[in-house]
Tab-separated table of C-alpha atoms in Angstrom:
chain	number	residue	atom	x	y	z
A	1064	ALA	CA	-0.032	-0.016	0.039
A	1065	GLU	CA	2.882	2.455	0.753
A	1066	GLY	CA	4.524	1.800	-2.516
A	1067	LYS	CA	1.355	2.395	-4.424
A	1068	PHE	CA	0.747	5.704	-2.458
A	1069	LYS	CA	4.321	6.968	-3.298
A	1070	TRP	CA	3.870	5.919	-7.058
A	1071	LEU	CA	0.512	7.794	-7.024
A	1072	MET	CA	2.245	10.888	-5.513
A	1073	LEU	CA	4.975	10.686	-8.110
A	1074	VAL	CA	2.471	10.550	-10.978
A	1075	GLN	CA	0.513	13.438	-9.498
A	1076	TRP	CA	3.786	15.437	-9.136
A	1077	ASP	CA	4.847	14.898	-12.733
A	1078	SER	CA	1.321	15.843	-13.940
A	1079	SER	CA	1.286	18.876	-11.839
A	1080	MET	CA	4.739	20.048	-12.933
A	1081	SER	CA	4.069	19.458	-16.608
A	1082	HIS	CA	0.882	21.554	-16.279
A	1083	HIS	CA	2.722	24.355	-14.593
A	1084	LYS	CA	5.401	24.222	-17.262
A	1085	SER	CA	2.881	24.286	-20.140
A	1086	MET	CA	1.113	27.195	-18.598
A	1087	GLY	CA	4.516	29.144	-18.317
A	1088	THR	CA	4.173	29.550	-14.483
A	1089	GLN	CA	7.311	27.545	-13.638
A	1090	SER	CA	10.634	27.043	-15.252
A	1091	ASP	CA	12.773	23.914	-15.330
A	1092	LYS	CA	15.050	25.581	-12.831
A	1093	GLU	CA	12.151	26.185	-10.341
A	1094	GLN	CA	10.979	22.682	-10.843
A	1095	ASP	CA	14.349	21.223	-10.096
A	1096	GLU	CA	14.652	23.397	-6.958
A	1097	MET	CA	11.164	22.187	-5.801
A	1098	LYS	CA	12.323	18.589	-6.223
A	1099	ARG	CA	15.564	19.173	-4.323
A	1100	ILE	CA	13.767	20.822	-1.485
A	1101	PHE	CA	11.166	17.815	-1.174
A	1102	LEU	CA	14.044	15.316	-1.454
A	1103	GLU	CA	16.593	16.868	0.852
A	1104	SER	CA	14.455	18.471	3.491
A	1105	ASN	CA	12.925	17.062	6.576
A	1106	PRO	CA	9.146	16.641	6.039
A	1107	TYR	CA	8.414	17.975	9.496
A	1108	LEU	CA	10.448	21.164	8.800
A	1109	LEU	CA	8.633	21.618	5.524
A	1110	ALA	CA	5.166	21.247	7.282
A	1111	VAL	CA	6.087	23.746	9.954
A	1112	THR	CA	7.459	26.179	7.446
A	1113	GLY	CA	4.154	25.828	5.414
A	1114	CYS	CA	2.067	26.439	8.470
A	1115	VAL	CA	4.060	29.481	9.416
A	1116	SER	CA	3.756	30.920	5.969
A	1117	VAL	CA	0.044	30.515	6.028
A	1118	LEU	CA	-0.256	32.090	9.433
A	1119	HIS	CA	1.988	34.970	8.349
A	1120	THR	CA	-0.194	35.603	5.325
A	1121	VAL	CA	-3.363	35.439	7.266
A	1122	PHE	CA	-2.083	37.928	10.050
A	1123	ASP	CA	-0.668	40.185	7.207
A	1124	PHE	CA	-4.140	40.410	5.566
A	1125	LEU	CA	-5.873	40.824	9.015
A	1126	ALA	CA	-3.419	43.731	9.617
A	1127	PHE	CA	-4.391	45.291	6.227
A	1128	LYS	CA	-8.084	44.917	6.963
A	1129	ASN	CA	-7.613	46.653	10.478
A	1130	ASP	CA	-5.378	49.421	8.931
A	1131	ILE	CA	-7.909	50.128	6.207
A	1132	SER	CA	-11.012	50.107	8.654
A	1133	PHE	CA	-9.147	52.478	11.030
A	1134	TRP	CA	-8.208	54.972	8.214
A	1135	ARG	CA	-11.727	54.875	6.697
A	1136	LYS	CA	-13.173	56.136	9.873
A	1137	VAL	CA	-10.481	59.001	10.326
A	1138	ASP	CA	-12.068	62.415	10.061
A	1139	SER	CA	-9.507	64.432	11.938
A	1140	MET	CA	-5.663	64.141	11.573
A	1141	GLN	CA	-5.226	65.361	15.183
A	1142	GLY	CA	-2.801	62.983	16.887
A	1143	LEU	CA	-1.844	61.208	13.693
A	1144	SER	CA	1.498	61.792	11.886
A	1145	VAL	CA	1.468	62.607	8.213
A	1146	ARG	CA	5.260	62.490	8.031
A	1147	SER	CA	5.388	59.023	9.307
A	1148	ILE	CA	3.069	57.979	6.438
A	1149	PHE	CA	5.605	59.412	3.986
A	1150	THR	CA	8.539	57.764	5.855
A	1151	SER	CA	6.681	54.564	5.690
A	1152	ILE	CA	6.194	54.928	1.920
A	1153	VAL	CA	9.815	55.446	1.331
A	1154	THR	CA	10.919	52.595	3.475
A	1155	GLN	CA	8.309	50.143	2.108
A	1156	THR	CA	9.326	51.216	-1.489
A	1157	ILE	CA	12.981	50.472	-0.722
A	1158	ILE	CA	12.030	47.110	0.741
A	1159	LEU	CA	9.786	46.224	-2.235
A	1160	LEU	CA	12.550	47.101	-4.628
A	1161	TYR	CA	15.056	44.972	-2.670
A	1162	LEU	CA	12.589	42.041	-2.727
A	1163	PHE	CA	12.084	42.504	-6.585
A	1164	ASP	CA	15.818	42.510	-7.101
A	1165	ASN	CA	16.354	39.277	-5.004
A	1166	ASP	CA	13.638	37.162	-6.921
A	1167	THR	CA	11.408	36.776	-3.793
A	1168	SER	CA	8.442	34.710	-3.911
A	1169	TRP	CA	5.222	36.133	-5.347
A	1170	LEU	CA	3.395	35.695	-2.049
A	1171	ILE	CA	5.776	38.009	-0.317
A	1172	LEU	CA	5.960	40.374	-3.248
A	1173	PHE	CA	2.098	40.665	-3.394
A	1174	SER	CA	1.891	41.169	0.395
A	1175	SER	CA	4.566	43.939	0.349
A	1176	SER	CA	2.931	45.547	-2.661
A	1177	ILE	CA	-0.454	45.692	-1.067
A	1178	GLY	CA	1.126	47.287	1.962
A	1179	LEU	CA	2.670	49.999	-0.057
A	1180	VAL	CA	-0.621	50.738	-1.945
A	1181	ILE	CA	-2.410	51.072	1.411
A	1182	GLU	CA	0.322	53.579	2.535
A	1183	ILE	CA	-0.142	55.619	-0.647
A	1184	TRP	CA	-3.924	55.423	-0.161
A	1185	LYS	CA	-3.428	56.957	3.500
A	1186	VAL	CA	-1.888	60.043	1.872
A	1187	LYS	CA	-5.195	60.694	0.123
A	1188	LYS	CA	-6.929	60.426	3.550
A	1189	ALA	CA	-4.349	62.387	5.548
A	1190	MET	CA	-3.911	65.317	3.144
A	1191	ASP	CA	-5.852	67.594	0.755
A	1192	ILE	CA	-4.695	66.748	-2.835
A	1193	SER	CA	-5.088	69.056	-5.714
A	1194	PHE	CA	-4.100	68.633	-9.252
A	1195	ILE	CA	-2.120	71.350	-11.139
A	1196	PRO	CA	-1.338	71.716	-14.854
A	1197	GLU	CA	2.498	72.058	-14.399
A	1198	PRO	CA	4.944	69.579	-12.857
A	1199	PRO	CA	4.820	67.902	-10.383
A	1200	TYR	CA	1.083	67.948	-11.293
A	1201	VAL	CA	0.022	67.199	-7.679
A	1202	LYS	CA	-0.009	69.639	-4.776
A	1203	LEU	CA	-0.418	68.344	-1.176
A	1204	HIS	CA	-1.896	70.536	1.630
A	1205	TYR	CA	-2.139	69.714	5.300
A	1206	LYS	CA	-5.608	69.131	6.412
A	1207	GLN	CA	-6.949	71.862	8.915
A	1208	SER	CA	-7.258	69.417	11.676
A	1209	TYR	CA	-3.524	68.652	11.387
A	1210	LYS	CA	-2.408	72.178	11.537
A	1211	SER	CA	-2.508	72.398	15.291
A	1212	GLU	CA	-0.157	70.955	18.057
A	1213	THR	CA	0.061	67.692	16.023
A	1214	LEU	CA	1.996	69.396	13.280
A	1215	LYS	CA	4.453	70.900	15.808
A	1216	TYR	CA	4.963	67.535	17.540
A	1217	ASP	CA	5.275	65.720	14.284
A	1218	GLN	CA	7.988	68.207	13.084
A	1219	LEU	CA	9.777	67.780	16.410
A	1220	ALA	CA	9.692	64.069	16.246
A	1221	MET	CA	10.995	63.931	12.784
A	1222	LYS	CA	13.687	66.398	13.835
A	1223	TYR	CA	14.937	63.942	16.423
A	1224	LEU	CA	14.806	61.070	13.921
A	1225	GLN	CA	17.248	62.688	11.637
């Protein structure tokens, strides 16, 4: 029974790999790497890695959901840092470019890209945006609720971060 199960798994594996190859979603190099991982790695380690990856993805999307629901309800920028949003955009862009350069998995690239898009969306919620005919074509203005002590403390905090 064990030999038959193993044979069925190999047949299914070959069928799956040929299907991926015909669709162009996986190259020969990637297929060989997958075979090497399954043959040389401890099955328990692979299972734990898979579970951790799934949990990380679930928590990532729960964090995205909570971030979006919080920023949808924001009417006043009092106590919220606009400059930290821009700092986050810069750092997440650098991280995303690094991940693209290192041929990271699509799952991580997708998660990081969604995070960057959410940060850019926050700018729309945090600032008044107007479009102008000459470059840079976009003009950002602080919201009135931000032009209080929040702006002063935000400037002070960024001064100490530099």
